[in-house]
Coordinates of C-alpha atoms in Angstrom, one line a residue:
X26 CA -27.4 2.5 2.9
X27 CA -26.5 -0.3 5.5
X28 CA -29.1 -3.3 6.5
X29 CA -28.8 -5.4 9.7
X30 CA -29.1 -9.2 8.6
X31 CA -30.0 -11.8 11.2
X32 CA -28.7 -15.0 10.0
X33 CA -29.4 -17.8 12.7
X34 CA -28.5 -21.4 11.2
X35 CA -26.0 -20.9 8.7
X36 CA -23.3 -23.0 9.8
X37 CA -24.9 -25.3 7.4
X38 CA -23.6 -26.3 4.1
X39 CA -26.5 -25.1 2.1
X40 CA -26.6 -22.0 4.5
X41 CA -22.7 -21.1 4.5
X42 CA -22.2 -21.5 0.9
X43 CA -25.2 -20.5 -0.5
X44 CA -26.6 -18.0 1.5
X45 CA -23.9 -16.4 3.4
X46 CA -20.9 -17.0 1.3
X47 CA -22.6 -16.9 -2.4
X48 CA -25.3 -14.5 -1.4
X49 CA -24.9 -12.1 1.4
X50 CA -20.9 -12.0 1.1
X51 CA -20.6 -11.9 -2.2
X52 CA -23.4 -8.7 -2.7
X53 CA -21.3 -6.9 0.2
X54 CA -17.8 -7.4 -2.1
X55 CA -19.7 -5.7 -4.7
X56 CA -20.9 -2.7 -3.5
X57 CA -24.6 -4.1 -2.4
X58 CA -27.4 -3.7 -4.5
X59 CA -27.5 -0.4 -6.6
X60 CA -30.8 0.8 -5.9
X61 CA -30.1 4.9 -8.4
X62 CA -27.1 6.8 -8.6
X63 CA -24.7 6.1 -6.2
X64 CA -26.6 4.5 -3.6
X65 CA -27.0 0.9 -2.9
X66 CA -28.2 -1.2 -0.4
X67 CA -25.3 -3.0 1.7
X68 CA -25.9 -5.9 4.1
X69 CA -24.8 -5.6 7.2
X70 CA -25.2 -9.5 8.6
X71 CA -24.9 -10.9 12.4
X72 CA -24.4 -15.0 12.5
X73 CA -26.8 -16.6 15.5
X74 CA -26.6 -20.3 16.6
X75 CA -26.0 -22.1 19.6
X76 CA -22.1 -23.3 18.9
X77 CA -20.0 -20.2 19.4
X78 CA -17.3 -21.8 18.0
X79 CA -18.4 -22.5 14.6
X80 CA -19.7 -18.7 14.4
X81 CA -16.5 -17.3 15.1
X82 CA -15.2 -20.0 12.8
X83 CA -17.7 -18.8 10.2
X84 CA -17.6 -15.2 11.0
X85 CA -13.8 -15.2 10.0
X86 CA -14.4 -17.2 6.7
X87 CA -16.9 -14.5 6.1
X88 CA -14.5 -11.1 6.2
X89 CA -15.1 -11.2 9.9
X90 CA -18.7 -10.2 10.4
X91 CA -20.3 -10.1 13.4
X92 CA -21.5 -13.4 15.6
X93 CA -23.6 -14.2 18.8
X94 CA -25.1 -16.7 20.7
X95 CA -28.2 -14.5 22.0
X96 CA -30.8 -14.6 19.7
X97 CA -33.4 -12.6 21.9
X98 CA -30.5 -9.9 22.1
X99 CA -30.4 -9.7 18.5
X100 CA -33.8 -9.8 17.7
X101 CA -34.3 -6.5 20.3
X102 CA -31.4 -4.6 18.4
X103 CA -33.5 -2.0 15.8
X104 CA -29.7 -2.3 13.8
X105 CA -31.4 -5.5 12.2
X106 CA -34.6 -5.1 11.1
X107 CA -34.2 -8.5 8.8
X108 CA -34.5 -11.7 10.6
X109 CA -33.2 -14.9 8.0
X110 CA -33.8 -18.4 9.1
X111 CA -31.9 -21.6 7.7
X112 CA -32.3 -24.1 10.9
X113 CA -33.7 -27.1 11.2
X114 CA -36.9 -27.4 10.0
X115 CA -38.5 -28.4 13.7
X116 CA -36.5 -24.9 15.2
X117 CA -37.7 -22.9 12.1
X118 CA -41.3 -21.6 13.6
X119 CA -40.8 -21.0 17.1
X120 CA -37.8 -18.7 16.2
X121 CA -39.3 -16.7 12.9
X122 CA -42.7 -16.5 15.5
X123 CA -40.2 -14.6 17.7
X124 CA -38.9 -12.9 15.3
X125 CA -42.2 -11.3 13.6
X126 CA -43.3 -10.2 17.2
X127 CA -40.3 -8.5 17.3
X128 CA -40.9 -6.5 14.3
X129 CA -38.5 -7.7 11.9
X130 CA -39.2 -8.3 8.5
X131 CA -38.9 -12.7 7.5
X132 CA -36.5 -14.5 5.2
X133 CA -36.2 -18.2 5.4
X134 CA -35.3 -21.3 4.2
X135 CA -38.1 -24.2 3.0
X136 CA -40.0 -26.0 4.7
X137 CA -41.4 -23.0 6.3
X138 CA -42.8 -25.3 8.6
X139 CA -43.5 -28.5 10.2
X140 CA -47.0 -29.1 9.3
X141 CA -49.4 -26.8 6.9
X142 CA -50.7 -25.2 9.7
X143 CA -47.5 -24.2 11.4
X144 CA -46.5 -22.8 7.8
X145 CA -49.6 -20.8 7.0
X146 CA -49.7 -19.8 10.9
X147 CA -46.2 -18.2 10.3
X148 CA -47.8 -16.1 7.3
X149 CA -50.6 -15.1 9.3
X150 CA -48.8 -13.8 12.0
X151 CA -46.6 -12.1 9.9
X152 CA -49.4 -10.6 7.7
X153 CA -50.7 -8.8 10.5
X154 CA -47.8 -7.2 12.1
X155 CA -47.1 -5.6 8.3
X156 CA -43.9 -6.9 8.4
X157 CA -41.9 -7.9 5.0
X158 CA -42.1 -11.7 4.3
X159 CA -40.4 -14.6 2.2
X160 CA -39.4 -17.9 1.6
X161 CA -36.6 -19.1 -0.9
X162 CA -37.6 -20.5 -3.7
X163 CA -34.2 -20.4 -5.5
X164 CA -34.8 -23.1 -8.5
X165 CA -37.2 -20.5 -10.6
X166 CA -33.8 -18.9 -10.7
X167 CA -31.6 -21.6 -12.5
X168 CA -30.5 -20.7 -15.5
X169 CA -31.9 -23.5 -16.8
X170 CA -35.2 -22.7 -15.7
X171 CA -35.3 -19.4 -16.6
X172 CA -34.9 -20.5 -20.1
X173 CA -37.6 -22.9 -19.8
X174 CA -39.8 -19.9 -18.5
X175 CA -38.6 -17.3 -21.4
X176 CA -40.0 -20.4 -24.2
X177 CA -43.3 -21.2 -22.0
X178 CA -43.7 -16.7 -22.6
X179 CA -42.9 -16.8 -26.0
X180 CA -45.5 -19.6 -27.3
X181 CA -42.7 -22.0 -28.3
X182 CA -44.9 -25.4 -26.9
X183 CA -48.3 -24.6 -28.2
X184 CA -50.5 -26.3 -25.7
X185 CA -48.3 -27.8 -22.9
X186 CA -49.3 -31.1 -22.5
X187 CA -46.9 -32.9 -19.6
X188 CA -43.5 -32.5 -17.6
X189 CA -41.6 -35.1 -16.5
X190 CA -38.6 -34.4 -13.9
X191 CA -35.7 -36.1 -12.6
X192 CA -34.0 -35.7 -10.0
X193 CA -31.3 -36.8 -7.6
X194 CA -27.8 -38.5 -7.8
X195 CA -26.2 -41.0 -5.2
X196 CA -25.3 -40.3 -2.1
X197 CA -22.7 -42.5 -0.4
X198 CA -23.8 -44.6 2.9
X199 CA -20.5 -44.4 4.4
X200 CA -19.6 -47.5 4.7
X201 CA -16.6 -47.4 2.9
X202 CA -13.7 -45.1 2.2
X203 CA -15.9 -42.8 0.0
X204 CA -17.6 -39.8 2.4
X205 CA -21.2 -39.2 2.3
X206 CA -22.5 -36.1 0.7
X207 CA -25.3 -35.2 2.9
X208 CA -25.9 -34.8 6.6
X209 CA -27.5 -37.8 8.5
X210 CA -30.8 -36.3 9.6
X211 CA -31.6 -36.0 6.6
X212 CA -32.6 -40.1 6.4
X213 CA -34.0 -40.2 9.9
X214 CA -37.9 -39.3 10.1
X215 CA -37.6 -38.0 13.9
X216 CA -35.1 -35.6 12.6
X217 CA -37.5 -34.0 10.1
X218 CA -35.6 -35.4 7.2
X219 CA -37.2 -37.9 4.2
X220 CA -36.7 -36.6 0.2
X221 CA -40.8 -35.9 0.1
X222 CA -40.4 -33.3 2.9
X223 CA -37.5 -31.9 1.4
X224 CA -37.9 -32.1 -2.6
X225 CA -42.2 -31.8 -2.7
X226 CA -41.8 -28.3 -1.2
X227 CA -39.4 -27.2 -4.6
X228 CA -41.8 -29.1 -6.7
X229 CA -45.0 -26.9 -5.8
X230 CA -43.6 -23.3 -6.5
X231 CA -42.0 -24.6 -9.9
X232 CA -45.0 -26.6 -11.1
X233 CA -46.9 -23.5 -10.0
X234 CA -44.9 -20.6 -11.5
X235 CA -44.2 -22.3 -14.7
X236 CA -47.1 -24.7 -15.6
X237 CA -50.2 -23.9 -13.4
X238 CA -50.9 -24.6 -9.8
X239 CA -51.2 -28.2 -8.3
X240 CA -54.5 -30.1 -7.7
X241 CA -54.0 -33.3 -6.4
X242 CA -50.9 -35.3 -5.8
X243 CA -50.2 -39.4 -6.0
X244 CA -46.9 -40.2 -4.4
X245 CA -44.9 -43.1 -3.3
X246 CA -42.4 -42.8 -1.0
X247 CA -39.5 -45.3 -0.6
X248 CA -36.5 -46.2 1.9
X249 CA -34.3 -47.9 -0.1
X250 CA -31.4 -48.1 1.4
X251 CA -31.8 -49.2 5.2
X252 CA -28.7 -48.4 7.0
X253 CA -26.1 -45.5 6.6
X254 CA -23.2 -44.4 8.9
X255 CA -23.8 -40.7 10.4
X256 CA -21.2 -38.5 11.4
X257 CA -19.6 -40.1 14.0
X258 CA -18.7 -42.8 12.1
X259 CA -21.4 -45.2 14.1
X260 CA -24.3 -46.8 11.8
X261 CA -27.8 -46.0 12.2
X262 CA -30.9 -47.4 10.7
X263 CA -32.9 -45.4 8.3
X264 CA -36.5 -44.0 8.8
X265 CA -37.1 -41.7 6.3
X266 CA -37.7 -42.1 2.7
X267 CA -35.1 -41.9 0.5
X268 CA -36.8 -41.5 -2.7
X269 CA -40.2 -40.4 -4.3
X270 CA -42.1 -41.1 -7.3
X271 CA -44.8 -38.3 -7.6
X272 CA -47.5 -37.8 -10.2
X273 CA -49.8 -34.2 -10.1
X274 CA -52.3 -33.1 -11.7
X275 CA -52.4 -29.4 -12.6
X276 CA -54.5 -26.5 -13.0
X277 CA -55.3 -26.8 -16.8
X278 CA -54.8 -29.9 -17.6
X279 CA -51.4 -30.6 -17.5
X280 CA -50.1 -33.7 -15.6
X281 CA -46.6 -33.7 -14.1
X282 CA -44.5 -36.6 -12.9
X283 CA -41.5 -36.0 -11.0
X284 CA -38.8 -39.2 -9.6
X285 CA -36.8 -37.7 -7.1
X286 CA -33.8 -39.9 -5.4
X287 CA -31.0 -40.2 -3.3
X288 CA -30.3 -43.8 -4.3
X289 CA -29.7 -43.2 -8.1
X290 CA -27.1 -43.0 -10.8
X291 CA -26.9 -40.6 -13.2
X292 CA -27.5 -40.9 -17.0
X293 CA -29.3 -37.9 -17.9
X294 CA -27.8 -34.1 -18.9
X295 CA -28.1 -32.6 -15.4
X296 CA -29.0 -33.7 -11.6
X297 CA -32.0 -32.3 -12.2
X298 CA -33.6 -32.6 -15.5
X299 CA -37.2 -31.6 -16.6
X300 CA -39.1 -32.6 -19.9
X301 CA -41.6 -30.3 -21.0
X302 CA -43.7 -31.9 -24.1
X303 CA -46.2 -29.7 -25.9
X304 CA -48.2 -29.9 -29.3
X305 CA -45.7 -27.6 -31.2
X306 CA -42.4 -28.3 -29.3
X307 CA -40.6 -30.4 -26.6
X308 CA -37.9 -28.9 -24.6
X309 CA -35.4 -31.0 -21.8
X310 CA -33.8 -27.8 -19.2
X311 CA -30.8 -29.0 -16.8
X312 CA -29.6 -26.6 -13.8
X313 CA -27.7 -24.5 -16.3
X314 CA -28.7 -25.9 -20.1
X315 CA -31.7 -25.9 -22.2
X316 CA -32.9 -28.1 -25.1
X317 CA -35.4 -27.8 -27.8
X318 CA -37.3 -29.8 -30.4
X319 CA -39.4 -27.9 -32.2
X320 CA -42.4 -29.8 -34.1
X321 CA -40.8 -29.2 -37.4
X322 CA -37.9 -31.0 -36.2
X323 CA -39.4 -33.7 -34.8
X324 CA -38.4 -37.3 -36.5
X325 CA -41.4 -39.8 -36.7
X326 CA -39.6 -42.8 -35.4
X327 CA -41.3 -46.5 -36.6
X328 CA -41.2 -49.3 -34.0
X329 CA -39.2 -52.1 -34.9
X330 CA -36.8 -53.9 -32.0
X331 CA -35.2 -56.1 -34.5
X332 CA -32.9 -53.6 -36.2
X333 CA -30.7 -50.7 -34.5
X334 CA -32.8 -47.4 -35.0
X335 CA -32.0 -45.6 -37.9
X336 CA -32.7 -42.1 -36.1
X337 CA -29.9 -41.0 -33.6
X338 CA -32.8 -39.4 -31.5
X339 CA -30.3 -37.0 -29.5
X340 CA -28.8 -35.2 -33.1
X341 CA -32.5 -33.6 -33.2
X342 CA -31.9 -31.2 -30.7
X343 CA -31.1 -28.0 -30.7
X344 CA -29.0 -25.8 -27.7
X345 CA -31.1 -22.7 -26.7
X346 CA -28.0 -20.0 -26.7
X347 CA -27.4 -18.3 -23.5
X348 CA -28.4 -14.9 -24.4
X349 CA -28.0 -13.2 -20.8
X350 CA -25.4 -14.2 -17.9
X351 CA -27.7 -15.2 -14.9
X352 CA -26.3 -14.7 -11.0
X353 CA -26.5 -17.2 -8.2
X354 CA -30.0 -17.9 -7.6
X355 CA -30.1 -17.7 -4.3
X356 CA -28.2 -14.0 -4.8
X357 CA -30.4 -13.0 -7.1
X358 CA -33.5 -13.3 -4.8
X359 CA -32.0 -12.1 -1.7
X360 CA -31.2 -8.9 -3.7
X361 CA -35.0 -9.2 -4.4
X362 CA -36.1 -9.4 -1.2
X363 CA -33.5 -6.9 0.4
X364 CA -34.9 -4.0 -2.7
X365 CA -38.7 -5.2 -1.2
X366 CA -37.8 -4.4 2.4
X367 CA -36.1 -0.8 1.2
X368 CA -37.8 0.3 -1.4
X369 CA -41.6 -1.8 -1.4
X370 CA -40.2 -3.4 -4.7
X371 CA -43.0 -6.4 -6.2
X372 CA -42.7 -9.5 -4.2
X373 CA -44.6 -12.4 -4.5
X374 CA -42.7 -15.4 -2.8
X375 CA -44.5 -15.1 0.4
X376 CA -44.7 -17.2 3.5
X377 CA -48.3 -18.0 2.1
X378 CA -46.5 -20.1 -0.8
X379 CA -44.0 -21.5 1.8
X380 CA -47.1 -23.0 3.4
X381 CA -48.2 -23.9 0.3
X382 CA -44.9 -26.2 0.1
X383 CA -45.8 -28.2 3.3
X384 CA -49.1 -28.6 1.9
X385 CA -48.0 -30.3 -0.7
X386 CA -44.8 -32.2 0.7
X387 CA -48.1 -33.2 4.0
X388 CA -50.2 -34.1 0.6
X389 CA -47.3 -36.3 -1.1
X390 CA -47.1 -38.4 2.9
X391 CA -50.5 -38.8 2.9
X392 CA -51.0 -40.1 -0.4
X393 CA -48.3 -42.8 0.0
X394 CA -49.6 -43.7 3.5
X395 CA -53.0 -44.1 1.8
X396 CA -52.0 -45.4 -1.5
X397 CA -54.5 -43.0 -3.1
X398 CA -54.6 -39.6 -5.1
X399 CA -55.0 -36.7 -2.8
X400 CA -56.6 -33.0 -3.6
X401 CA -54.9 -29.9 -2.8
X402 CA -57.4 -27.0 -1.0
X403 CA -56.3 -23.3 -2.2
X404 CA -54.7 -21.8 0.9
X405 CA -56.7 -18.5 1.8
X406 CA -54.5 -15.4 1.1

């Protein structure tokens, strides 16, 4: 069976490659999603934004799907009963609001919203027109990750005790020959940009699907680097942070910390790296990779700075095979979320835990505008 797929905003990099490209493309060059015996669901998308250029541009690099400009014609069309939103994060609400009183069923990209209360409006409004709902959340899907997850199920850490991540590489100012990696909004406050806004909102679902949901926050924000060039090659000053350095406190006990930058250098295994340090084992899980140190492999080091350490401290791991070949993440939860529309499938990544994103990225601000820890309220479901 064929699926109409609003997709307004995907002209984007993350939104071309992987949700268009990687994701909806790529599930309509294999047949769609088998749902029994020769039948499958198949995508059918339209591409909306506001530069008719780029769609046809887009559309083409896509097989030539369809394009438009007119988002309220779309949205009346019954052919597309799925509305997905990648935009700008200040353009996000107004248009899925649109969208759910037009009866489609929601997709879209994080932050969900501008504030808490725009997010968890958005899940209200949604919740009662009994239209489908969702929100990426694409990291639980890393292979990496879902390695971590199968040794959290299996008992492998005992009692966890903390998690440390890292994150970020860097990204290039543009003042040189080198081209940036990343848009310029994306350092400019007014814009909706700054790394806590962005990175606070991945933090929440994976501290709160793997470890246990988040408490309170203490974060402090930074704008290191002052001045960047955008994209028309004119320089502009900075006024969003750049990096964050994030401690939370967890729902049993465990306490997270979590660097995340845009104005570092990598020496670490991945671009995103997460410790997980418990009384039986100690794992380290990249993008793709995953580590392990059980207790019964675990060295017992003696401090002493005035000889070279006896113990080569990264021989004392061991690899954790790759036993099943994972998709793209962000494929593998569209095809979710397109089996929960047709069939009613389990779904549990909700505009309720998009809101709870903002809640904690709004938490994160405050906390480094206060210079104190700040507590988390359960959002109502």
């Amino acid at each position: 069976m064929q699926i109409g797929v609003i997709m307004n905003g995907v002209t984007g990099r993350m939104g071309t490659n992987q949700h268009l490209l990687r994701s909806i493309v790529a599930i309509r060059d294999q047949g769609g999603v088998k749902i029994g015996d020769g039948e499958s669901i198949v995508p059918d998308p339209i591409l909306v934004g506001r530069n008719e250029k780029k769609l046809a541009a887009l559309a083409a690099r896509a097989g030539g799907v369809k394009y438009t400009t007119d988002l309220e014609g779309v949205l009346a069309d019954p052919a597309y009963p799925i509305y997905f939103d990648a935009q700008l994060t200040q353009l996000r609400a107004p248009a899925v609001l649109k969208a759910i009183a037009a009866g489609k069923h929601i997709y879209c990209e994080k932050p969900s919203g501008t504030t808490t209360q725009e997010a968890y409006a958005l899940y209200e409004a949604a919740k009662k027109a009994g239209v489908k709902q969702g929100v990426v959340q694409d990291k639980l899907f890393l292979p990496g990750l879902v390695k971590l997850k199968n040794l959290i199920d299996s008992g492998f850490f005992g009692e966890i005790l903390s998690v440390r991540g890292e994150f970020g590489y860097w990204v290039f100012t543009g003042h040189d020959a080198i081209p940036v990696q990343r848009p310029s909004w994306n350092y400019r406050k007014e814009d909706g940009g700054g790394i806590i806004v962005d990175m606070l909102c991945h933090w929440r679902y994976v501290l709160d699907n793997l470890f246990g949901e988040v408490k309170a926050v203490s974060c402090l924000g930074a704008t290191h680097v002052k001045e960047r060039i955008d994209e028309s090659g004119k320089p502009y000053v900075c006024t969003a942070d750049d990096s964050a350095y994030a401690t939370f406190e967890l729902n049993g006990g465990v306490i997270a910390q979590f660097n995340s930058s845009w104005t570092v250098r990598v020496r670490r295994d991945d671009l995103l790296t997460l410790q997980v340090d418990g009384t039986k084992g100690s794992a380290v899980a990249g993008l793709r990779g995953c580590t392990i140190q059980p207790y019964g492999a675990t060295p017992r080091p003696v401090w002493n700075p005035d000889i070279d350490s006896p113990i080569d401290f990264a021989e004392n791991w061991m690899t954790v095979p790759t036993n099943q070949i994972l998709d793209n993440g962000f494929k593998i939860q569209w095809e979710m979320f397109l089996k929960h529309v047709v069939l009613d499938t389990p779904w549990v990544y909700d505009l309720r835990e998009g809101a709870k994103g903002v809640q904690l990225a709004e938490a994160g601000l405050k906390s480094w505008e206060e210079r104190r820890w700040v507590a988390l309220d359960p959002l109502a479901p």
